[in-house]
Amino acid sequence: MQRLLAALRASKPAHLPRLGLRLVNGLAEPRPPAQFWQHYVRTVLDPGTFDRLSPHSKCLLTCVACKLTHDEAMNASAHSMVERVFRDVTTPKALPLLNIELLTMIMVASHTLRIPLGRQELQRILQRSQELMERESYFNVELSVSFIHSLGAVVRVHPMLREQIASSELVRNVVTKLPDLIPRVNLRELSLVLYAFDKLRIIKDKVATTVMSRLNADRDNIRGQTLSTILYACAVHPSLQPALRLLTQNVTDEADTLTGRMVCNICCAYLKAGLWKQKLAELLENALPKMNAQELCNVANLMMHKSVDVTESFKSAYVTHFNNSVVKLRLSLLDALTLTQSISHWGLTDRVDRPVLDEVLTKTIEADITEAGAKHVYLLHYCVIIGCASAASAVASRIDQNLDYEPLSNKEIVVLFNALHNLGSKLAAISKVEGALKGRLAQRKRFSQVDLQTMAHWGNYEICNLIVEHHLEELGQPSRTSFRLLGALLKVTKSEKAKTVARQAIELVLPPRDTDSPFNEHGRNVDIIVAACELLPHLQVELSVLVLFDKTLSYLTADGGTKWDIDMRSLITLLSVARKLNTRSDAVSSIAYAVTRRVDGTIDPSGFLEYLNAVYHLDLPMTPENRILDIAGKVMTAARDDRIKESIVLALLSMAFGAVFEPASVHSLVTQHLATLREVSTMGLKSIYITLATGGTLSGAMYPAVLRAVSKLASERNFPCPSIGSNLLSKNLDGKFYGRSQTPATDVADPKLHSSVYATLRKMQKDREGFKTLLAEVPVAFDYVADILLIPSSTKVSHVGK
């Protein structure tokens, strides 16, 4: 380091640029450490040195800056050096001393370091380059092509300069003289010109005709990087898209020699042109290990945007590559967003290494220095969906700290609102989002019905009232979305306005009409009919809901149900409505039979839970028993939400308790899935109690989890766990510690209930060490069991006329 600094001090000003080039390229010495470049830039920018440099030498300094790594350039303030060069070499005095090669250096530095040129600086460069190209004695095809290519690269990084460059005299002359230029350039140079023309958006039919003639003539010689660049440049121009069909065989022939970047460009080209084929999917699948994060994300983003059918083979290759390389990937925030979106979009959540992914995403978020914005909102959304809790918390914290809500669209704020609630975040961000939503709702900003429904689902009373007050008139004709929005609102608010709108909408749809009427289209849409039925439980005072519901079901199940092809999820929804209305008829039984016959292990867990609750409450048959339990096992295995899994377990046990199923058939299934829970919640403890109460046993591996759950619940309820002693049992049955915290002395404990709990727990941990501790804590955990001591379900059902 000292030797390098000595050489730096000893160098004459004119020698500094070439010294920097030798060192940055590792030609004269091993590459200097990062600290050296701080001294180098400081020395170069010294007024006594920089002012003595020629314009040529100053342009060479931009090459040095371009060769530095991102961290080296930032630490050395190389950007300030390049900006100083731009100002000095574009003056009317210095610019005439520059040739095309030096002008190209300036343009390359602008797009490589992302430093925009001023409009006046750029205009002078364009004028100077035009003068040089018009002077035949100075015209050099290779250098001119490099400059034209650099113009396209500048526009890609600084799109606000496109119009100025594309309309310049230089570019107009190049387009005019293109037929004369194309025969003089080789194929690689042709690909660079095409790239620039694509970015400048100056490809016209005349240009396309000239280019296609050359491509047809030299088709067999188009390979490698030239092939990928030409395809990428032609993709979005209809007049050049025949080139993609022309060169398809070239892609196949070159498959083994293409780099990851080339495959990325080729695949993106065919995706943009709408010419994606299975052979390209196979090419991409084999090239995945060659790709870096940005290349992988570019292709994945386009595949999702173009709704490409992704094969199982590609999914397997994608997951394998991802799991093998995720730790090595250097992700930007945008890359992280694309990867999480692809995992969610292609249903790969359960196949990726989530703990490692969560860690990588968290590090990416913590390293990101950009201000929170829309990208952070969507990244939070997908992190929540795929279950990366640590990353979701990290991005939620960033959003809480410095998100400006003003630039966000209404949809983006609702996405954030939904994600924060799903995360269960207690950050101040939730109240901030609520405040932003209330303000926009009060200002009558336009929201989609789906966004309004999301707000109503999570929203508080004030948000729902604002929706009712300012946005119900936007609903228009009845639709499934509008009915679901009304249902979400009526769960929170009892607004007469909302009830009136809901009643009027239902009267347009129910009962369904076979006869011609202005609203016949609504009455014959099954999805809308089902959505309308979901509103009925909220309007039992305003409408004769049982009559309407019975007529609707009779209509849908007429002729044995062959009149309509109703999907199973809609049938389950109708059963759920019947449960809420506490009604059963032949039509309800018919629907339940259809669901029981068609249900299988692919049903979504929440739908299966809804089905179980409905048929159990309505006392409808579920046969054969073994098949239903087998489906339950598959559904719980697939369920990622522990709350839904616990709810299914509790529903099955309740059925066993009510003699719908044989308890012995349920116990093994239940204990198997209880053992997979990350922690045993209150609902899980209820399930354990019913298991033990109906003669089941638990595996030894579950005892620690149960003890932790009991202890946690005791702590949450402020239950003072007594010390172990001979009179422990009586102390917990004397009326002081049998419920939530302490009960008043006037309350009387139910010793029978607690004796029953203790008796069943002895089956679980009889003669095991620590049993006394469990007995000391158990009343707190099980004081609520009275609410699950079930009565025969048939007494709950009100039969409606058949």
mmCIF file with all atom_site columns, C-alpha atoms in Angstrom, residues 19-174:
data_model
loop_
_atom_site.group_PDB
_atom_site.id
_atom_site.type_symbol
_atom_site.label_atom_id
_atom_site.label_alt_id
_atom_site.label_comp_id
_atom_site.label_asym_id
_atom_site.label_entity_id
_atom_site.label_seq_id
_atom_site.pdbx_PDB_ins_code
_atom_site.Cartn_x
_atom_site.Cartn_y
_atom_site.Cartn_z
_atom_site.occupancy
_atom_site.B_iso_or_equiv
_atom_site.pdbx_formal_charge
_atom_site.auth_seq_id
_atom_site.auth_comp_id
_atom_site.auth_asym_id
_atom_site.auth_atom_id
_atom_site.pdbx_PDB_model_num
ATOM 1   C CA . LEU A 1 19  ? -1.466  4.608  -13.913 1.00 0.00 ? 19  LEU A CA 1
ATOM 2   C CA . GLY A 1 20  ? -5.058  4.189  -12.742 1.00 0.00 ? 20  GLY A CA 1
ATOM 3   C CA . LEU A 1 21  ? -5.929  2.023  -15.758 1.00 0.00 ? 21  LEU A CA 1
ATOM 4   C CA . ARG A 1 22  ? -2.923  -0.261 -15.224 1.00 0.00 ? 22  ARG A CA 1
ATOM 5   C CA . LEU A 1 23  ? -3.716  -0.690 -11.541 1.00 0.00 ? 23  LEU A CA 1
ATOM 6   C CA . VAL A 1 24  ? -7.483  -1.138 -11.865 1.00 0.00 ? 24  VAL A CA 1
ATOM 7   C CA . ASN A 1 25  ? -6.938  -3.828 -14.514 1.00 0.00 ? 25  ASN A CA 1
ATOM 8   C CA . GLY A 1 26  ? -4.218  -5.528 -12.448 1.00 0.00 ? 26  GLY A CA 1
ATOM 9   C CA . LEU A 1 27  ? -1.608  -5.159 -15.202 1.00 0.00 ? 27  LEU A CA 1
ATOM 10  C CA . ALA A 1 28  ? 1.285   -3.535 -13.367 1.00 0.00 ? 28  ALA A CA 1
ATOM 11  C CA . GLU A 1 29  ? 0.694   -4.725 -9.806  1.00 0.00 ? 29  GLU A CA 1
ATOM 12  C CA . PRO A 1 30  ? -1.824  -6.844 -7.932  1.00 0.00 ? 30  PRO A CA 1
ATOM 13  C CA . ARG A 1 31  ? -5.076  -4.925 -7.763  1.00 0.00 ? 31  ARG A CA 1
ATOM 14  C CA . PRO A 1 32  ? -4.813  -2.242 -5.041  1.00 0.00 ? 32  PRO A CA 1
ATOM 15  C CA . PRO A 1 33  ? -7.024  -2.385 -1.930  1.00 0.00 ? 33  PRO A CA 1
ATOM 16  C CA . ALA A 1 34  ? -10.163 -0.272 -1.716  1.00 0.00 ? 34  ALA A CA 1
ATOM 17  C CA . GLN A 1 35  ? -8.463  2.379  0.454   1.00 0.00 ? 35  GLN A CA 1
ATOM 18  C CA . PHE A 1 36  ? -6.013  3.182  -2.340  1.00 0.00 ? 36  PHE A CA 1
ATOM 19  C CA . TRP A 1 37  ? -8.748  4.473  -4.624  1.00 0.00 ? 37  TRP A CA 1
ATOM 20  C CA . GLN A 1 38  ? -9.779  7.056  -2.058  1.00 0.00 ? 38  GLN A CA 1
ATOM 21  C CA . HIS A 1 39  ? -6.249  8.484  -2.228  1.00 0.00 ? 39  HIS A CA 1
ATOM 22  C CA . TYR A 1 40  ? -6.260  8.193  -6.019  1.00 0.00 ? 40  TYR A CA 1
ATOM 23  C CA . VAL A 1 41  ? -9.488  10.175 -6.514  1.00 0.00 ? 41  VAL A CA 1
ATOM 24  C CA . ARG A 1 42  ? -8.430  12.758 -3.940  1.00 0.00 ? 42  ARG A CA 1
ATOM 25  C CA . THR A 1 43  ? -5.104  13.227 -5.752  1.00 0.00 ? 43  THR A CA 1
ATOM 26  C CA . VAL A 1 44  ? -6.715  13.478 -9.190  1.00 0.00 ? 44  VAL A CA 1
ATOM 27  C CA . LEU A 1 45  ? -9.302  16.029 -8.061  1.00 0.00 ? 45  LEU A CA 1
ATOM 28  C CA . ASP A 1 46  ? -6.696  18.278 -6.491  1.00 0.00 ? 46  ASP A CA 1
ATOM 29  C CA . PRO A 1 47  ? -7.082  21.581 -8.390  1.00 0.00 ? 47  PRO A CA 1
ATOM 30  C CA . GLY A 1 48  ? -3.377  21.739 -9.129  1.00 0.00 ? 48  GLY A CA 1
ATOM 31  C CA . THR A 1 49  ? -3.577  18.320 -10.771 1.00 0.00 ? 49  THR A CA 1
ATOM 32  C CA . PHE A 1 50  ? -7.000  18.155 -12.426 1.00 0.00 ? 50  PHE A CA 1
ATOM 33  C CA . ASP A 1 51  ? -6.693  21.534 -14.134 1.00 0.00 ? 51  ASP A CA 1
ATOM 34  C CA . ARG A 1 52  ? -3.446  20.410 -15.815 1.00 0.00 ? 52  ARG A CA 1
ATOM 35  C CA . LEU A 1 53  ? -5.033  17.318 -17.407 1.00 0.00 ? 53  LEU A CA 1
ATOM 36  C CA . SER A 1 54  ? -5.933  17.360 -21.092 1.00 0.00 ? 54  SER A CA 1
ATOM 37  C CA . PRO A 1 55  ? -9.498  16.496 -22.206 1.00 0.00 ? 55  PRO A CA 1
ATOM 38  C CA . HIS A 1 56  ? -8.120  13.174 -23.458 1.00 0.00 ? 56  HIS A CA 1
ATOM 39  C CA . SER A 1 57  ? -6.656  12.327 -20.037 1.00 0.00 ? 57  SER A CA 1
ATOM 40  C CA . LYS A 1 58  ? -9.849  13.348 -18.282 1.00 0.00 ? 58  LYS A CA 1
ATOM 41  C CA . CYS A 1 59  ? -11.871 10.961 -20.472 1.00 0.00 ? 59  CYS A CA 1
ATOM 42  C CA . LEU A 1 60  ? -9.504  8.145  -19.479 1.00 0.00 ? 60  LEU A CA 1
ATOM 43  C CA . LEU A 1 61  ? -10.405 8.822  -15.844 1.00 0.00 ? 61  LEU A CA 1
ATOM 44  C CA . THR A 1 62  ? -13.982 7.755  -16.619 1.00 0.00 ? 62  THR A CA 1
ATOM 45  C CA . CYS A 1 63  ? -12.612 4.364  -17.726 1.00 0.00 ? 63  CYS A CA 1
ATOM 46  C CA . VAL A 1 64  ? -10.876 3.990  -14.366 1.00 0.00 ? 64  VAL A CA 1
ATOM 47  C CA . ALA A 1 65  ? -14.118 4.783  -12.531 1.00 0.00 ? 65  ALA A CA 1
ATOM 48  C CA . CYS A 1 66  ? -16.073 2.251  -14.624 1.00 0.00 ? 66  CYS A CA 1
ATOM 49  C CA . LYS A 1 67  ? -13.634 -0.520 -13.653 1.00 0.00 ? 67  LYS A CA 1
ATOM 50  C CA . LEU A 1 68  ? -14.047 0.024  -9.908  1.00 0.00 ? 68  LEU A CA 1
ATOM 51  C CA . THR A 1 69  ? -16.442 -2.160 -7.964  1.00 0.00 ? 69  THR A CA 1
ATOM 52  C CA . HIS A 1 70  ? -19.616 -0.572 -6.642  1.00 0.00 ? 70  HIS A CA 1
ATOM 53  C CA . ASP A 1 71  ? -18.265 -0.342 -3.085  1.00 0.00 ? 71  ASP A CA 1
ATOM 54  C CA . GLU A 1 72  ? -14.889 1.001  -4.242  1.00 0.00 ? 72  GLU A CA 1
ATOM 55  C CA . ALA A 1 73  ? -16.554 3.673  -6.362  1.00 0.00 ? 73  ALA A CA 1
ATOM 56  C CA . MET A 1 74  ? -18.873 4.729  -3.526  1.00 0.00 ? 74  MET A CA 1
ATOM 57  C CA . ASN A 1 75  ? -16.119 4.888  -0.891  1.00 0.00 ? 75  ASN A CA 1
ATOM 58  C CA . ALA A 1 76  ? -13.755 6.783  -3.194  1.00 0.00 ? 76  ALA A CA 1
ATOM 59  C CA . SER A 1 77  ? -16.420 9.269  -4.383  1.00 0.00 ? 77  SER A CA 1
ATOM 60  C CA . ALA A 1 78  ? -15.623 8.286  -7.962  1.00 0.00 ? 78  ALA A CA 1
ATOM 61  C CA . HIS A 1 79  ? -18.981 9.667  -9.072  1.00 0.00 ? 79  HIS A CA 1
ATOM 62  C CA . SER A 1 80  ? -17.903 13.202 -8.178  1.00 0.00 ? 80  SER A CA 1
ATOM 63  C CA . MET A 1 81  ? -14.756 12.723 -10.276 1.00 0.00 ? 81  MET A CA 1
ATOM 64  C CA . VAL A 1 82  ? -16.799 11.598 -13.298 1.00 0.00 ? 82  VAL A CA 1
ATOM 65  C CA . GLU A 1 83  ? -19.285 14.456 -12.922 1.00 0.00 ? 83  GLU A CA 1
ATOM 66  C CA . ARG A 1 84  ? -16.325 16.878 -12.890 1.00 0.00 ? 84  ARG A CA 1
ATOM 67  C CA . VAL A 1 85  ? -15.013 15.267 -16.087 1.00 0.00 ? 85  VAL A CA 1
ATOM 68  C CA . PHE A 1 86  ? -18.410 15.618 -17.770 1.00 0.00 ? 86  PHE A CA 1
ATOM 69  C CA . ARG A 1 87  ? -18.507 19.338 -16.983 1.00 0.00 ? 87  ARG A CA 1
ATOM 70  C CA . ASP A 1 88  ? -14.953 20.000 -18.156 1.00 0.00 ? 88  ASP A CA 1
ATOM 71  C CA . VAL A 1 89  ? -14.817 18.031 -21.424 1.00 0.00 ? 89  VAL A CA 1
ATOM 72  C CA . THR A 1 90  ? -18.195 19.178 -22.787 1.00 0.00 ? 90  THR A CA 1
ATOM 73  C CA . THR A 1 91  ? -17.328 22.868 -22.849 1.00 0.00 ? 91  THR A CA 1
ATOM 74  C CA . PRO A 1 92  ? -17.185 24.571 -26.262 1.00 0.00 ? 92  PRO A CA 1
ATOM 75  C CA . LYS A 1 93  ? -13.416 24.893 -25.809 1.00 0.00 ? 93  LYS A CA 1
ATOM 76  C CA . ALA A 1 94  ? -12.657 21.252 -24.899 1.00 0.00 ? 94  ALA A CA 1
ATOM 77  C CA . LEU A 1 95  ? -15.197 19.334 -27.000 1.00 0.00 ? 95  LEU A CA 1
ATOM 78  C CA . PRO A 1 96  ? -13.556 19.936 -30.414 1.00 0.00 ? 96  PRO A CA 1
ATOM 79  C CA . LEU A 1 97  ? -10.477 18.107 -29.084 1.00 0.00 ? 97  LEU A CA 1
ATOM 80  C CA . LEU A 1 98  ? -12.435 14.844 -28.576 1.00 0.00 ? 98  LEU A CA 1
ATOM 81  C CA . ASN A 1 99  ? -12.770 12.065 -31.135 1.00 0.00 ? 99  ASN A CA 1
ATOM 82  C CA . ILE A 1 100 ? -15.485 9.395  -31.417 1.00 0.00 ? 100 ILE A CA 1
ATOM 83  C CA . GLU A 1 101 ? -13.626 6.998  -29.130 1.00 0.00 ? 101 GLU A CA 1
ATOM 84  C CA . LEU A 1 102 ? -13.372 9.574  -26.336 1.00 0.00 ? 102 LEU A CA 1
ATOM 85  C CA . LEU A 1 103 ? -17.015 10.562 -26.776 1.00 0.00 ? 103 LEU A CA 1
ATOM 86  C CA . THR A 1 104 ? -17.936 6.883  -26.445 1.00 0.00 ? 104 THR A CA 1
ATOM 87  C CA . MET A 1 105 ? -16.010 6.731  -23.151 1.00 0.00 ? 105 MET A CA 1
ATOM 88  C CA . ILE A 1 106 ? -18.185 9.538  -21.793 1.00 0.00 ? 106 ILE A CA 1
ATOM 89  C CA . MET A 1 107 ? -21.405 7.806  -22.854 1.00 0.00 ? 107 MET A CA 1
ATOM 90  C CA . VAL A 1 108 ? -20.258 4.462  -21.413 1.00 0.00 ? 108 VAL A CA 1
ATOM 91  C CA . ALA A 1 109 ? -19.464 6.112  -18.077 1.00 0.00 ? 109 ALA A CA 1
ATOM 92  C CA . SER A 1 110 ? -22.892 7.739  -18.056 1.00 0.00 ? 110 SER A CA 1
ATOM 93  C CA . HIS A 1 111 ? -24.800 4.457  -18.379 1.00 0.00 ? 111 HIS A CA 1
ATOM 94  C CA . THR A 1 112 ? -22.368 2.263  -16.406 1.00 0.00 ? 112 THR A CA 1
ATOM 95  C CA . LEU A 1 113 ? -22.214 4.559  -13.373 1.00 0.00 ? 113 LEU A CA 1
ATOM 96  C CA . ARG A 1 114 ? -25.805 5.772  -13.854 1.00 0.00 ? 114 ARG A CA 1
ATOM 97  C CA . ILE A 1 115 ? -24.740 9.420  -13.965 1.00 0.00 ? 115 ILE A CA 1
ATOM 98  C CA . PRO A 1 116 ? -27.002 11.368 -16.340 1.00 0.00 ? 116 PRO A CA 1
ATOM 99  C CA . LEU A 1 117 ? -25.559 13.981 -18.631 1.00 0.00 ? 117 LEU A CA 1
ATOM 100 C CA . GLY A 1 118 ? -27.114 17.425 -18.579 1.00 0.00 ? 118 GLY A CA 1
ATOM 101 C CA . ARG A 1 119 ? -29.260 18.205 -21.601 1.00 0.00 ? 119 ARG A CA 1
ATOM 102 C CA . GLN A 1 120 ? -26.853 20.884 -22.792 1.00 0.00 ? 120 GLN A CA 1
ATOM 103 C CA . GLU A 1 121 ? -23.862 18.578 -22.297 1.00 0.00 ? 121 GLU A CA 1
ATOM 104 C CA . LEU A 1 122 ? -25.610 15.795 -24.214 1.00 0.00 ? 122 LEU A CA 1
ATOM 105 C CA . GLN A 1 123 ? -26.603 18.127 -27.050 1.00 0.00 ? 123 GLN A CA 1
ATOM 106 C CA . ARG A 1 124 ? -22.994 19.240 -27.533 1.00 0.00 ? 124 ARG A CA 1
ATOM 107 C CA . ILE A 1 125 ? -21.808 15.616 -27.596 1.00 0.00 ? 125 ILE A CA 1
ATOM 108 C CA . LEU A 1 126 ? -24.431 14.702 -30.210 1.00 0.00 ? 126 LEU A CA 1
ATOM 109 C CA . GLN A 1 127 ? -23.463 17.663 -32.377 1.00 0.00 ? 127 GLN A CA 1
ATOM 110 C CA . ARG A 1 128 ? -19.746 16.862 -32.131 1.00 0.00 ? 128 ARG A CA 1
ATOM 111 C CA . SER A 1 129 ? -20.294 13.193 -33.001 1.00 0.00 ? 129 SER A CA 1
ATOM 112 C CA . GLN A 1 130 ? -22.416 14.232 -35.993 1.00 0.00 ? 130 GLN A CA 1
ATOM 113 C CA . GLU A 1 131 ? -19.581 16.413 -37.270 1.00 0.00 ? 131 GLU A CA 1
ATOM 114 C CA . LEU A 1 132 ? -17.077 13.573 -36.913 1.00 0.00 ? 132 LEU A CA 1
ATOM 115 C CA . MET A 1 133 ? -19.260 11.012 -38.702 1.00 0.00 ? 133 MET A CA 1
ATOM 116 C CA . GLU A 1 134 ? -19.923 13.344 -41.613 1.00 0.00 ? 134 GLU A CA 1
ATOM 117 C CA . ARG A 1 135 ? -16.219 13.861 -42.249 1.00 0.00 ? 135 ARG A CA 1
ATOM 118 C CA . GLU A 1 136 ? -15.399 10.831 -44.361 1.00 0.00 ? 136 GLU A CA 1
ATOM 119 C CA . SER A 1 137 ? -11.716 10.980 -43.573 1.00 0.00 ? 137 SER A CA 1
ATOM 120 C CA . TYR A 1 138 ? -12.470 10.476 -39.876 1.00 0.00 ? 138 TYR A CA 1
ATOM 121 C CA . PHE A 1 139 ? -15.300 7.980  -40.356 1.00 0.00 ? 139 PHE A CA 1
ATOM 122 C CA . ASN A 1 140 ? -14.614 4.614  -38.715 1.00 0.00 ? 140 ASN A CA 1
ATOM 123 C CA . VAL A 1 141 ? -17.370 1.990  -38.829 1.00 0.00 ? 141 VAL A CA 1
ATOM 124 C CA . GLU A 1 142 ? -16.319 0.122  -35.693 1.00 0.00 ? 142 GLU A CA 1
ATOM 125 C CA . LEU A 1 143 ? -16.028 3.255  -33.553 1.00 0.00 ? 143 LEU A CA 1
ATOM 126 C CA . SER A 1 144 ? -19.244 4.706  -34.951 1.00 0.00 ? 144 SER A CA 1
ATOM 127 C CA . VAL A 1 145 ? -21.153 1.507  -34.158 1.00 0.00 ? 145 VAL A CA 1
ATOM 128 C CA . SER A 1 146 ? -19.765 1.562  -30.607 1.00 0.00 ? 146 SER A CA 1
ATOM 129 C CA . PHE A 1 147 ? -20.981 5.131  -30.167 1.00 0.00 ? 147 PHE A CA 1
ATOM 130 C CA . ILE A 1 148 ? -24.444 4.325  -31.566 1.00 0.00 ? 148 ILE A CA 1
ATOM 131 C CA . HIS A 1 149 ? -24.662 1.331  -29.207 1.00 0.00 ? 149 HIS A CA 1
ATOM 132 C CA . SER A 1 150 ? -23.685 3.534  -26.259 1.00 0.00 ? 150 SER A CA 1
ATOM 133 C CA . LEU A 1 151 ? -26.580 5.855  -27.107 1.00 0.00 ? 151 LEU A CA 1
ATOM 134 C CA . GLY A 1 152 ? -28.997 2.943  -26.731 1.00 0.00 ? 152 GLY A CA 1
ATOM 135 C CA . ALA A 1 153 ? -27.394 1.929  -23.428 1.00 0.00 ? 153 ALA A CA 1
ATOM 136 C CA . VAL A 1 154 ? -27.719 5.499  -22.095 1.00 0.00 ? 154 VAL A CA 1
ATOM 137 C CA . VAL A 1 155 ? -31.420 5.544  -22.973 1.00 0.00 ? 155 VAL A CA 1
ATOM 138 C CA . ARG A 1 156 ? -31.955 2.215  -21.178 1.00 0.00 ? 156 ARG A CA 1
ATOM 139 C CA . VAL A 1 157 ? -30.537 3.683  -17.946 1.00 0.00 ? 157 VAL A CA 1
ATOM 140 C CA . HIS A 1 158 ? -31.791 7.265  -18.420 1.00 0.00 ? 158 HIS A CA 1
ATOM 141 C CA . PRO A 1 159 ? -35.086 6.950  -20.344 1.00 0.00 ? 159 PRO A CA 1
ATOM 142 C CA . MET A 1 160 ? -35.834 10.658 -19.922 1.00 0.00 ? 160 MET A CA 1
ATOM 143 C CA . LEU A 1 161 ? -33.098 11.355 -22.508 1.00 0.00 ? 161 LEU A CA 1
ATOM 144 C CA . ARG A 1 162 ? -34.636 9.162  -25.222 1.00 0.00 ? 162 ARG A CA 1
ATOM 145 C CA . GLU A 1 163 ? -36.577 11.866 -27.022 1.00 0.00 ? 163 GLU A CA 1
ATOM 146 C CA . GLN A 1 164 ? -33.596 14.214 -27.168 1.00 0.00 ? 164 GLN A CA 1
ATOM 147 C CA . ILE A 1 165 ? -31.313 11.516 -28.592 1.00 0.00 ? 165 ILE A CA 1
ATOM 148 C CA . ALA A 1 166 ? -33.846 9.936  -30.962 1.00 0.00 ? 166 ALA A CA 1
ATOM 149 C CA . SER A 1 167 ? -34.758 13.291 -32.508 1.00 0.00 ? 167 SER A CA 1
ATOM 150 C CA . SER A 1 168 ? -31.148 14.452 -32.938 1.00 0.00 ? 168 SER A CA 1
ATOM 151 C CA . GLU A 1 169 ? -29.647 15.098 -36.367 1.00 0.00 ? 169 GLU A CA 1
ATOM 152 C CA . LEU A 1 170 ? -27.070 12.386 -35.697 1.00 0.00 ? 170 LEU A CA 1
ATOM 153 C CA . VAL A 1 171 ? -29.660 9.625  -35.250 1.00 0.00 ? 171 VAL A CA 1
ATOM 154 C CA . ARG A 1 172 ? -31.766 10.823 -38.186 1.00 0.00 ? 172 ARG A CA 1
ATOM 155 C CA . ASN A 1 173 ? -28.708 10.661 -40.444 1.00 0.00 ? 173 ASN A CA 1
ATOM 156 C CA . VAL A 1 174 ? -27.775 7.181  -39.209 1.00 0.00 ? 174 VAL A CA 1
#
